[in-house]
């Protein structure tokens, strides 16, 4: 009975790891789309970059801006492989995913205004 419970616990932990790991991959994708939508909005003079550091990088070189936007989530993905199972880290990943989802919805909103108005 104890062995079955341990195996079940391992399966649950494995599923949690896979879900959170997938969320980190989604964060990388959402970070890229955030950079892409921001780039389009800036080129169309429809939005302004609110983050002063990101604005500086964008003005310096658009490629560096994209690298900056992708580098942090990729580092998060690499680090997560070593610290998975930490509840605080998992909560931060869920929050980050939610934030990027909202940011991308905002981008889609103004993009819809630009395209359809």
Short mmCIF file of the N, C-alpha and C atoms (twelve columns), coordinates in Angstrom:
data_MODEL
# 
_entry.id   MODEL 
# 
loop_
_atom_site.group_PDB 
_atom_site.id 
_atom_site.type_symbol 
_atom_site.label_atom_id 
_atom_site.label_alt_id 
_atom_site.label_comp_id 
_atom_site.label_asym_id 
_atom_site.label_seq_id 
_atom_site.Cartn_x 
_atom_site.Cartn_y 
_atom_site.Cartn_z 
_atom_site.pdbx_PDB_model_num 
ATOM 1   N N  . UNK A 1   0.818   -1.188 0.000   1 
ATOM 2   C CA . UNK A 1   0.000   0.000  0.000   1 
ATOM 3   C C  . UNK A 1   0.868   1.261  0.000   1 
ATOM 4   N N  . UNK A 2   1.921   1.277  0.813   1 
ATOM 5   C CA . UNK A 2   2.801   2.442  0.900   1 
ATOM 6   C C  . UNK A 2   3.536   2.671  -0.417  1 
ATOM 7   N N  . UNK A 3   3.913   1.581  -1.092  1 
ATOM 8   C CA . UNK A 3   4.606   1.701  -2.374  1 
ATOM 9   C C  . UNK A 3   3.680   2.323  -3.413  1 
ATOM 10  N N  . UNK A 4   2.431   1.880  -3.436  1 
ATOM 11  C CA . UNK A 4   1.458   2.435  -4.382  1 
ATOM 12  C C  . UNK A 4   1.243   3.922  -4.119  1 
ATOM 13  N N  . UNK A 5   1.201   4.308  -2.846  1 
ATOM 14  C CA . UNK A 5   1.018   5.723  -2.503  1 
ATOM 15  C C  . UNK A 5   2.219   6.540  -2.976  1 
ATOM 16  N N  . UNK A 6   3.429   6.010  -2.783  1 
ATOM 17  C CA . UNK A 6   4.623   6.720  -3.239  1 
ATOM 18  C C  . UNK A 6   4.634   6.852  -4.756  1 
ATOM 19  N N  . UNK A 7   4.239   5.783  -5.453  1 
ATOM 20  C CA . UNK A 7   4.184   5.850  -6.913  1 
ATOM 21  C C  . UNK A 7   3.160   6.884  -7.361  1 
ATOM 22  N N  . UNK A 8   2.021   6.930  -6.665  1 
ATOM 23  C CA . UNK A 8   0.996   7.917  -6.980  1 
ATOM 24  C C  . UNK A 8   1.522   9.332  -6.740  1 
ATOM 25  N N  . UNK A 9   2.249   9.530  -5.627  1 
ATOM 26  C CA . UNK A 9   2.838   10.837 -5.338  1 
ATOM 27  C C  . UNK A 9   3.833   11.239 -6.423  1 
ATOM 28  N N  . UNK A 10  4.622   10.284 -6.888  1 
ATOM 29  C CA . UNK A 10  5.592   10.553 -7.949  1 
ATOM 30  C C  . UNK A 10  4.864   10.941 -9.230  1 
ATOM 31  N N  . UNK A 11  3.771   10.237 -9.550  1 
ATOM 32  C CA . UNK A 11  3.002   10.564 -10.750 1 
ATOM 33  C C  . UNK A 11  2.403   11.962 -10.664 1 
ATOM 34  N N  . UNK A 12  1.890   12.323 -9.500  1 
ATOM 35  C CA . UNK A 12  1.317   13.659 -9.312  1 
ATOM 36  C C  . UNK A 12  2.403   14.719 -9.474  1 
ATOM 37  N N  . UNK A 13  3.560   14.502 -8.859  1 
ATOM 38  C CA . UNK A 13  4.665   15.458 -8.982  1 
ATOM 39  C C  . UNK A 13  5.122   15.569 -10.429 1 
ATOM 40  N N  . UNK A 14  5.158   14.440 -11.129 1 
ATOM 41  C CA . UNK A 14  5.550   14.446 -12.531 1 
ATOM 42  C C  . UNK A 14  4.564   15.261 -13.368 1 
ATOM 43  N N  . UNK A 15  3.274   15.095 -13.094 1 
ATOM 44  C CA . UNK A 15  2.257   15.859 -13.825 1 
ATOM 45  C C  . UNK A 15  2.373   17.347 -13.520 1 
ATOM 46  N N  . UNK A 16  2.599   17.698 -12.245 1 
ATOM 47  C CA . UNK A 16  2.777   19.104 -11.870 1 
ATOM 48  C C  . UNK A 16  3.984   19.696 -12.599 1 
ATOM 49  N N  . UNK A 17  5.080   18.933 -12.632 1 
ATOM 50  C CA . UNK A 17  6.285   19.391 -13.314 1 
ATOM 51  C C  . UNK A 17  5.988   19.629 -14.788 1 
ATOM 52  N N  . UNK A 18  5.297   18.670 -15.431 1 
ATOM 53  C CA . UNK A 18  5.002   18.802 -16.853 1 
ATOM 54  C C  . UNK A 18  4.115   20.009 -17.140 1 
ATOM 55  N N  . UNK A 19  3.115   20.238 -16.289 1 
ATOM 56  C CA . UNK A 19  2.223   21.387 -16.482 1 
ATOM 57  C C  . UNK A 19  2.999   22.688 -16.329 1 
ATOM 58  N N  . UNK A 20  3.768   22.806 -15.259 1 
ATOM 59  C CA . UNK A 20  4.514   24.041 -15.020 1 
ATOM 60  C C  . UNK A 20  5.586   24.233 -16.081 1 
ATOM 61  N N  . UNK A 21  6.236   23.160 -16.486 1 
ATOM 62  C CA . UNK A 21  7.242   23.235 -17.537 1 
ATOM 63  C C  . UNK A 21  6.596   23.716 -18.838 1 
ATOM 64  N N  . UNK A 22  5.395   23.228 -19.128 1 
ATOM 65  C CA . UNK A 22  4.663   23.684 -20.314 1 
ATOM 66  C C  . UNK A 22  4.331   25.167 -20.207 1 
ATOM 67  N N  . UNK A 23  3.956   25.609 -19.010 1 
ATOM 68  C CA . UNK A 23  3.662   27.030 -18.817 1 
ATOM 69  C C  . UNK A 23  4.891   27.889 -19.100 1 
ATOM 70  N N  . UNK A 24  6.051   27.411 -18.704 1 
ATOM 71  C CA . UNK A 24  7.276   28.167 -18.970 1 
ATOM 72  C C  . UNK A 24  7.509   28.259 -20.476 1 
ATOM 73  N N  . UNK A 25  7.231   27.185 -21.205 1 
ATOM 74  C CA . UNK A 25  7.347   27.226 -22.668 1 
ATOM 75  C C  . UNK A 25  6.349   28.232 -23.248 1 
ATOM 76  N N  . UNK A 26  5.134   28.263 -22.708 1 
ATOM 77  C CA . UNK A 26  4.131   29.241 -23.141 1 
ATOM 78  C C  . UNK A 26  4.599   30.663 -22.826 1 
ATOM 79  N N  . UNK A 27  5.254   30.843 -21.700 1 
ATOM 80  C CA . UNK A 27  5.771   32.170 -21.342 1 
ATOM 81  C C  . UNK A 27  6.785   32.633 -22.386 1 
ATOM 82  N N  . UNK A 28  7.629   31.718 -22.859 1 
ATOM 83  C CA . UNK A 28  8.598   32.067 -23.904 1 
ATOM 84  C C  . UNK A 28  7.863   32.513 -25.163 1 
ATOM 85  N N  . UNK A 29  6.842   31.764 -25.560 1 
ATOM 86  C CA . UNK A 29  6.062   32.129 -26.746 1 
ATOM 87  C C  . UNK A 29  5.351   33.470 -26.542 1 
ATOM 88  N N  . UNK A 30  4.716   33.647 -25.390 1 
ATOM 89  C CA . UNK A 30  4.013   34.900 -25.114 1 
ATOM 90  C C  . UNK A 30  4.977   36.081 -25.034 1 
ATOM 91  N N  . UNK A 31  6.179   35.840 -24.554 1 
ATOM 92  C CA . UNK A 31  7.184   36.899 -24.511 1 
ATOM 93  C C  . UNK A 31  7.573   37.315 -25.927 1 
ATOM 94  N N  . UNK A 32  7.702   36.330 -26.809 1 
ATOM 95  C CA . UNK A 32  8.016   36.647 -28.209 1 
ATOM 96  C C  . UNK A 32  6.885   37.435 -28.858 1 
ATOM 97  N N  . UNK A 33  5.636   36.991 -28.646 1 
ATOM 98  C CA . UNK A 33  4.515   37.716 -29.252 1 
ATOM 99  C C  . UNK A 33  4.388   39.115 -28.646 1 
ATOM 100 N N  . UNK A 34  4.694   39.256 -27.370 1 
ATOM 101 C CA . UNK A 34  4.709   40.585 -26.749 1 
ATOM 102 C C  . UNK A 34  5.721   41.476 -27.462 1 
ATOM 103 N N  . UNK A 35  6.924   40.951 -27.693 1 
ATOM 104 C CA . UNK A 35  7.956   41.724 -28.390 1 
ATOM 105 C C  . UNK A 35  7.507   42.061 -29.812 1 
ATOM 106 N N  . UNK A 36  6.926   41.094 -30.496 1 
ATOM 107 C CA . UNK A 36  6.479   41.309 -31.873 1 
ATOM 108 C C  . UNK A 36  5.375   42.367 -31.934 1 
ATOM 109 N N  . UNK A 37  4.356   42.223 -31.086 1 
ATOM 110 C CA . UNK A 37  3.264   43.199 -31.069 1 
ATOM 111 C C  . UNK A 37  3.774   44.588 -30.676 1 
ATOM 112 N N  . UNK A 38  4.682   44.638 -29.720 1 
ATOM 113 C CA . UNK A 38  5.262   45.922 -29.317 1 
ATOM 114 C C  . UNK A 38  6.020   46.542 -30.478 1 
ATOM 115 N N  . UNK A 39  6.800   45.740 -31.175 1 
ATOM 116 C CA . UNK A 39  7.552   46.216 -32.335 1 
ATOM 117 C C  . UNK A 39  6.603   46.789 -33.389 1 
ATOM 118 N N  . UNK A 40  5.549   46.059 -33.706 1 
ATOM 119 C CA . UNK A 40  4.571   46.526 -34.697 1 
ATOM 120 C C  . UNK A 40  3.925   47.830 -34.227 1 
ATOM 121 N N  . UNK A 41  3.505   47.861 -32.970 1 
ATOM 122 C CA . UNK A 41  2.870   49.066 -32.434 1 
ATOM 123 C C  . UNK A 41  3.784   50.269 -32.437 1 
ATOM 124 N N  . UNK A 42  5.057   50.058 -32.133 1 
ATOM 125 C CA . UNK A 42  6.012   51.164 -32.144 1 
ATOM 126 C C  . UNK A 42  6.275   51.649 -33.565 1 
ATOM 127 N N  . UNK A 43  6.378   50.708 -34.491 1 
ATOM 128 C CA . UNK A 43  6.616   51.091 -35.892 1 
ATOM 129 C C  . UNK A 43  5.437   51.871 -36.466 1 
ATOM 130 N N  . UNK A 44  4.221   51.524 -36.029 1 
ATOM 131 C CA . UNK A 44  3.022   52.227 -36.497 1 
ATOM 132 C C  . UNK A 44  2.739   53.495 -35.683 1 
ATOM 133 N N  . UNK A 45  3.589   53.775 -34.702 1 
ATOM 134 C CA . UNK A 45  3.393   54.910 -33.789 1 
ATOM 135 C C  . UNK A 45  2.032   54.857 -33.108 1 
ATOM 136 N N  . UNK A 46  1.597   53.650 -32.800 1 
ATOM 137 C CA . UNK A 46  0.299   53.473 -32.153 1 
ATOM 138 C C  . UNK A 46  0.432   53.316 -30.645 1 
ATOM 139 N N  . UNK A 47  1.594   52.838 -30.196 1 
ATOM 140 C CA . UNK A 47  1.838   52.651 -28.765 1 
ATOM 141 C C  . UNK A 47  3.204   53.221 -28.418 1 
ATOM 142 N N  . UNK A 48  3.476   53.290 -27.139 1 
ATOM 143 C CA . UNK A 48  4.796   53.679 -26.636 1 
ATOM 144 C C  . UNK A 48  5.259   52.586 -25.676 1 
ATOM 145 N N  . UNK A 49  6.547   52.338 -25.667 1 
ATOM 146 C CA . UNK A 49  7.110   51.359 -24.729 1 
ATOM 147 C C  . UNK A 49  7.201   52.014 -23.361 1 
ATOM 148 N N  . UNK A 50  6.535   51.436 -22.374 1 
ATOM 149 C CA . UNK A 50  6.492   52.018 -21.035 1 
ATOM 150 C C  . UNK A 50  7.742   51.711 -20.224 1 
ATOM 151 N N  . UNK A 51  8.378   50.583 -20.507 1 
ATOM 152 C CA . UNK A 51  9.568   50.177 -19.766 1 
ATOM 153 C C  . UNK A 51  10.768  50.977 -20.296 1 
ATOM 154 N N  . UNK A 52  11.371  51.835 -19.476 1 
ATOM 155 C CA . UNK A 52  12.476  52.673 -19.968 1 
ATOM 156 C C  . UNK A 52  13.667  51.860 -20.476 1 
ATOM 157 N N  . UNK A 53  13.975  50.756 -19.805 1 
ATOM 158 C CA . UNK A 53  15.111  49.937 -20.249 1 
ATOM 159 C C  . UNK A 53  14.808  49.281 -21.591 1 
ATOM 160 N N  . UNK A 54  13.603  48.728 -21.742 1 
ATOM 161 C CA . UNK A 54  13.212  48.111 -23.015 1 
ATOM 162 C C  . UNK A 54  13.174  49.168 -24.123 1 
ATOM 163 N N  . UNK A 55  12.686  50.359 -23.806 1 
ATOM 164 C CA . UNK A 55  12.651  51.450 -24.792 1 
ATOM 165 C C  . UNK A 55  14.069  51.800 -25.241 1 
ATOM 166 N N  . UNK A 56  15.005  51.873 -24.270 1 
ATOM 167 C CA . UNK A 56  16.404  52.155 -24.596 1 
ATOM 168 C C  . UNK A 56  16.961  51.081 -25.530 1 
ATOM 169 N N  . UNK A 57  16.704  49.806 -25.207 1 
ATOM 170 C CA . UNK A 57  17.203  48.718 -26.052 1 
ATOM 171 C C  . UNK A 57  16.582  48.765 -27.442 1 
ATOM 172 N N  . UNK A 58  15.287  49.068 -27.506 1 
ATOM 173 C CA . UNK A 58  14.601  49.148 -28.803 1 
ATOM 174 C C  . UNK A 58  15.214  50.251 -29.662 1 
ATOM 175 N N  . UNK A 59  15.465  51.394 -29.051 1 
ATOM 176 C CA . UNK A 59  16.062  52.510 -29.784 1 
ATOM 177 C C  . UNK A 59  17.506  52.213 -30.169 1 
ATOM 178 N N  . UNK A 60  18.185  51.427 -29.351 1 
ATOM 179 C CA . UNK A 60  19.566  51.043 -29.641 1 
ATOM 180 C C  . UNK A 60  19.624  50.069 -30.812 1 
ATOM 181 N N  . UNK A 61  18.819  48.989 -30.715 1 
ATOM 182 C CA . UNK A 61  18.813  47.960 -31.760 1 
ATOM 183 C C  . UNK A 61  17.606  47.050 -31.534 1 
ATOM 184 N N  . UNK A 62  16.785  46.884 -32.544 1 
ATOM 185 C CA . UNK A 62  15.571  46.074 -32.410 1 
ATOM 186 C C  . UNK A 62  15.922  44.614 -32.110 1 
ATOM 187 N N  . UNK A 63  16.995  44.118 -32.686 1 
ATOM 188 C CA . UNK A 63  17.420  42.742 -32.423 1 
ATOM 189 C C  . UNK A 63  17.768  42.527 -30.956 1 
ATOM 190 N N  . UNK A 64  18.434  43.507 -30.365 1 
ATOM 191 C CA . UNK A 64  18.769  43.426 -28.939 1 
ATOM 192 C C  . UNK A 64  17.493  43.455 -28.100 1 
ATOM 193 N N  . UNK A 65  16.511  44.251 -28.529 1 
ATOM 194 C CA . UNK A 65  15.215  44.307 -27.847 1 
ATOM 195 C C  . UNK A 65  14.562  42.921 -27.832 1 
ATOM 196 N N  . UNK A 66  14.537  42.244 -28.990 1 
ATOM 197 C CA . UNK A 66  13.955  40.897 -29.054 1 
ATOM 198 C C  . UNK A 66  14.745  39.923 -28.182 1 
ATOM 199 N N  . UNK A 67  16.067  40.027 -28.231 1 
ATOM 200 C CA . UNK A 67  16.907  39.151 -27.413 1 
ATOM 201 C C  . UNK A 67  16.606  39.351 -25.933 1 
ATOM 202 N N  . UNK A 68  16.483  40.590 -25.519 1 
ATOM 203 C CA . UNK A 68  16.150  40.914 -24.127 1 
ATOM 204 C C  . UNK A 68  14.806  40.307 -23.747 1 
ATOM 205 N N  . UNK A 69  13.818  40.455 -24.623 1 
ATOM 206 C CA . UNK A 69  12.475  39.944 -24.332 1 
ATOM 207 C C  . UNK A 69  12.460  38.417 -24.225 1 
ATOM 208 N N  . UNK A 70  13.316  37.743 -24.960 1 
ATOM 209 C CA . UNK A 70  13.343  36.275 -24.949 1 
ATOM 210 C C  . UNK A 70  14.319  35.698 -23.936 1 
ATOM 211 N N  . UNK A 71  15.348  36.446 -23.607 1 
ATOM 212 C CA . UNK A 71  16.407  35.909 -22.749 1 
ATOM 213 C C  . UNK A 71  15.909  35.544 -21.353 1 
ATOM 214 N N  . UNK A 72  15.135  36.416 -20.727 1 
ATOM 215 C CA . UNK A 72  14.682  36.137 -19.359 1 
ATOM 216 C C  . UNK A 72  13.787  34.897 -19.278 1 
ATOM 217 N N  . UNK A 73  12.799  34.732 -20.156 1 
ATOM 218 C CA . UNK A 73  12.007  33.496 -20.086 1 
ATOM 219 C C  . UNK A 73  12.822  32.239 -20.395 1 
ATOM 220 N N  . UNK A 74  13.797  32.351 -21.281 1 
ATOM 221 C CA . UNK A 74  14.639  31.184 -21.580 1 
ATOM 222 C C  . UNK A 74  15.490  30.829 -20.366 1 
ATOM 223 N N  . UNK A 75  16.025  31.836 -19.688 1 
ATOM 224 C CA . UNK A 75  16.778  31.588 -18.448 1 
ATOM 225 C C  . UNK A 75  15.857  30.958 -17.408 1 
ATOM 226 N N  . UNK A 76  14.627  31.456 -17.316 1 
ATOM 227 C CA . UNK A 76  13.641  30.865 -16.404 1 
ATOM 228 C C  . UNK A 76  13.433  29.388 -16.720 1 
ATOM 229 N N  . UNK A 77  13.312  29.060 -17.995 1 
ATOM 230 C CA . UNK A 77  13.123  27.663 -18.402 1 
ATOM 231 C C  . UNK A 77  14.310  26.805 -17.960 1 
ATOM 232 N N  . UNK A 78  15.502  27.296 -18.180 1 
ATOM 233 C CA . UNK A 78  16.701  26.536 -17.801 1 
ATOM 234 C C  . UNK A 78  16.774  26.367 -16.285 1 
ATOM 235 N N  . UNK A 79  16.550  27.449 -15.549 1 
ATOM 236 C CA . UNK A 79  16.618  27.376 -14.089 1 
ATOM 237 C C  . UNK A 79  15.528  26.487 -13.509 1 
ATOM 238 N N  . UNK A 80  14.361  26.491 -14.125 1 
ATOM 239 C CA . UNK A 80  13.255  25.689 -13.596 1 
ATOM 240 C C  . UNK A 80  13.602  24.201 -13.585 1 
ATOM 241 N N  . UNK A 81  14.447  23.776 -14.498 1 
ATOM 242 C CA . UNK A 81  14.837  22.365 -14.539 1 
ATOM 243 C C  . UNK A 81  15.560  21.947 -13.257 1 
ATOM 244 N N  . UNK A 82  16.139  22.932 -12.551 1 
ATOM 245 C CA . UNK A 82  16.902  22.646 -11.337 1 
ATOM 246 C C  . UNK A 82  16.147  22.941 -10.040 1 
ATOM 247 N N  . UNK A 83  15.108  23.772 -10.108 1 
ATOM 248 C CA . UNK A 83  14.423  24.172 -8.874  1 
ATOM 249 C C  . UNK A 83  12.940  23.800 -8.870  1 
ATOM 250 N N  . UNK A 84  12.524  22.913 -9.770  1 
ATOM 251 C CA . UNK A 84  11.100  22.578 -9.823  1 
ATOM 252 C C  . UNK A 84  10.661  21.964 -8.498  1 
ATOM 253 N N  . UNK A 85  9.388   22.155 -8.211  1 
ATOM 254 C CA . UNK A 85  8.835   21.633 -6.969  1 
ATOM 255 C C  . UNK A 85  8.743   22.676 -5.876  1 
ATOM 256 N N  . UNK A 86  9.403   23.813 -6.067  1 
ATOM 257 C CA . UNK A 86  9.333   24.899 -5.096  1 
ATOM 258 C C  . UNK A 86  8.013   25.636 -5.310  1 
ATOM 259 N N  . UNK A 87  7.176   25.639 -4.300  1 
ATOM 260 C CA . UNK A 87  5.832   26.217 -4.435  1 
ATOM 261 C C  . UNK A 87  5.881   27.699 -4.802  1 
ATOM 262 N N  . UNK A 88  6.785   28.445 -4.224  1 
ATOM 263 C CA . UNK A 88  6.901   29.868 -4.521  1 
ATOM 264 C C  . UNK A 88  7.272   30.092 -5.990  1 
ATOM 265 N N  . UNK A 89  8.180   29.277 -6.500  1 
ATOM 266 C CA . UNK A 89  8.577   29.372 -7.910  1 
ATOM 267 C C  . UNK A 89  7.386   29.035 -8.803  1 
ATOM 268 N N  . UNK A 90  6.641   27.984 -8.447  1 
ATOM 269 C CA . UNK A 90  5.463   27.607 -9.238  1 
ATOM 270 C C  . UNK A 90  4.437   28.739 -9.277  1 
ATOM 271 N N  . UNK A 91  4.199   29.374 -8.139  1 
ATOM 272 C CA . UNK A 91  3.247   30.495 -8.082  1 
ATOM 273 C C  . UNK A 91  3.741   31.648 -8.955  1 
ATOM 274 N N  . UNK A 92  5.029   31.928 -8.898  1 
ATOM 275 C CA . UNK A 92  5.599   33.000 -9.718  1 
ATOM 276 C C  . UNK A 92  5.439   32.692 -11.206 1 
ATOM 277 N N  . UNK A 93  5.603   31.431 -11.578 1 
ATOM 278 C CA . UNK A 93  5.448   31.043 -12.981 1 
ATOM 279 C C  . UNK A 93  4.001   31.211 -13.425 1 
ATOM 280 N N  . UNK A 94  3.058   30.787 -12.587 1 
ATOM 281 C CA . UNK A 94  1.641   30.976 -12.918 1 
ATOM 282 C C  . UNK A 94  1.314   32.467 -13.045 1 
ATOM 283 N N  . UNK A 95  1.836   33.284 -12.145 1 
ATOM 284 C CA . UNK A 95  1.593   34.731 -12.196 1 
ATOM 285 C C  . UNK A 95  2.202   35.341 -13.457 1 
ATOM 286 N N  . UNK A 96  3.400   34.914 -13.792 1 
ATOM 287 C CA . UNK A 96  4.075   35.408 -14.992 1 
ATOM 288 C C  . UNK A 96  3.276   35.035 -16.240 1 
ATOM 289 N N  . UNK A 97  2.798   33.803 -16.281 1 
ATOM 290 C CA . UNK A 97  1.979   33.360 -17.411 1 
ATOM 291 C C  . UNK A 97  0.722   34.223 -17.524 1 
ATOM 292 N N  . UNK A 98  0.055   34.451 -16.398 1 
ATOM 293 C CA . UNK A 98  -1.157  35.273 -16.401 1 
ATOM 294 C C  . UNK A 98  -0.883  36.691 -16.863 1 
ATOM 295 N N  . UNK A 99  0.211   37.264 -16.394 1 
ATOM 296 C CA . UNK A 99  0.576   38.624 -16.776 1 
ATOM 297 C C  . UNK A 99  0.848   38.719 -18.278 1 
ATOM 298 N N  . UNK A 100 1.633   37.785 -18.804 1 
ATOM 299 C CA . UNK A 100 1.912   37.790 -20.242 1 
ATOM 300 C C  . UNK A 100 0.647   37.557 -21.056 1 
ATOM 301 N N  . UNK A 101 -0.257  36.727 -20.561 1 
ATOM 302 C CA . UNK A 101 -1.521  36.499 -21.265 1 
ATOM 303 C C  . UNK A 101 -2.319  37.798 -21.341 1 
ATOM 304 N N  . UNK A 102 -2.399  38.524 -20.231 1 
ATOM 305 C CA . UNK A 102 -3.130  39.801 -20.208 1 
ATOM 306 C C  . UNK A 102 -2.461  40.819 -21.136 1 
ATOM 307 N N  . UNK A 103 -1.146  40.894 -21.096 1 
ATOM 308 C CA . UNK A 103 -0.418  41.827 -21.969 1 
ATOM 309 C C  . UNK A 103 -0.694  41.511 -23.432 1 
ATOM 310 N N  . UNK A 104 -0.682  40.229 -23.780 1 
ATOM 311 C CA . UNK A 104 -0.942  39.850 -25.169 1 
ATOM 312 C C  . UNK A 104 -2.390  40.129 -25.566 1 
ATOM 313 N N  . UNK A 105 -3.327  39.953 -24.651 1 
ATOM 314 C CA . UNK A 105 -4.722  40.308 -24.943 1 
ATOM 315 C C  . UNK A 105 -4.842  41.810 -25.194 1 
ATOM 316 N N  . UNK A 106 -4.129  42.600 -24.412 1 
ATOM 317 C CA . UNK A 106 -4.110  44.049 -24.627 1 
ATOM 318 C C  . UNK A 106 -3.561  44.373 -26.019 1 
ATOM 319 N N  . UNK A 107 -2.470  43.717 -26.396 1 
ATOM 320 C CA . UNK A 107 -1.902  43.926 -27.731 1 
ATOM 321 C C  . UNK A 107 -2.915  43.552 -28.813 1 
ATOM 322 N N  . UNK A 108 -3.589  42.434 -28.632 1 
ATOM 323 C CA . UNK A 108 -4.596  42.026 -29.618 1 
ATOM 324 C C  . UNK A 108 -5.733  43.039 -29.691 1 
ATOM 325 N N  . UNK A 109 -6.082  43.625 -28.567 1 
ATOM 326 C CA . UNK A 109 -7.137  44.641 -28.525 1 
ATOM 327 C C  . UNK A 109 -6.758  45.844 -29.388 1 
ATOM 328 N N  . UNK A 110 -5.579  46.431 -29.132 1 
ATOM 329 C CA . UNK A 110 -5.226  47.613 -29.917 1 
ATOM 330 C C  . UNK A 110 -4.918  47.252 -31.362 1 
ATOM 331 N N  . UNK A 111 -4.401  46.057 -31.596 1 
ATOM 332 C CA . UNK A 111 -4.153  45.625 -32.969 1 
ATOM 333 C C  . UNK A 111 -5.473  45.509 -33.727 1 
ATOM 334 N N  . UNK A 112 -6.504  45.005 -33.053 1 
ATOM 335 C CA . UNK A 112 -7.835  44.937 -33.660 1 
ATOM 336 C C  . UNK A 112 -8.363  46.319 -33.994 1 
ATOM 337 N N  . UNK A 113 -8.082  47.283 -33.132 1 
ATOM 338 C CA . UNK A 113 -8.510  48.662 -33.402 1 
ATOM 339 C C  . UNK A 113 -7.792  49.208 -34.636 1 
ATOM 340 N N  . UNK A 114 -6.491  48.957 -34.730 1 
ATOM 341 C CA . UNK A 114 -5.709  49.449 -35.865 1 
ATOM 342 C C  . UNK A 114 -6.191  48.818 -37.167 1 
ATOM 343 N N  . UNK A 115 -6.443  47.526 -37.148 1 
ATOM 344 C CA . UNK A 115 -6.793  46.802 -38.368 1 
ATOM 345 C C  . UNK A 115 -8.225  47.082 -38.803 1 
ATOM 346 N N  . UNK A 116 -9.146  47.120 -37.851 1 
ATOM 347 C CA . UNK A 116 -10.561 47.174 -38.211 1 
ATOM 348 C C  . UNK A 116 -11.197 48.557 -38.112 1 
ATOM 349 N N  . UNK A 117 -10.442 49.567 -37.729 1 
ATOM 350 C CA . UNK A 117 -11.035 50.915 -37.634 1 
ATOM 351 C C  . UNK A 117 -10.461 51.816 -38.693 1 
# 
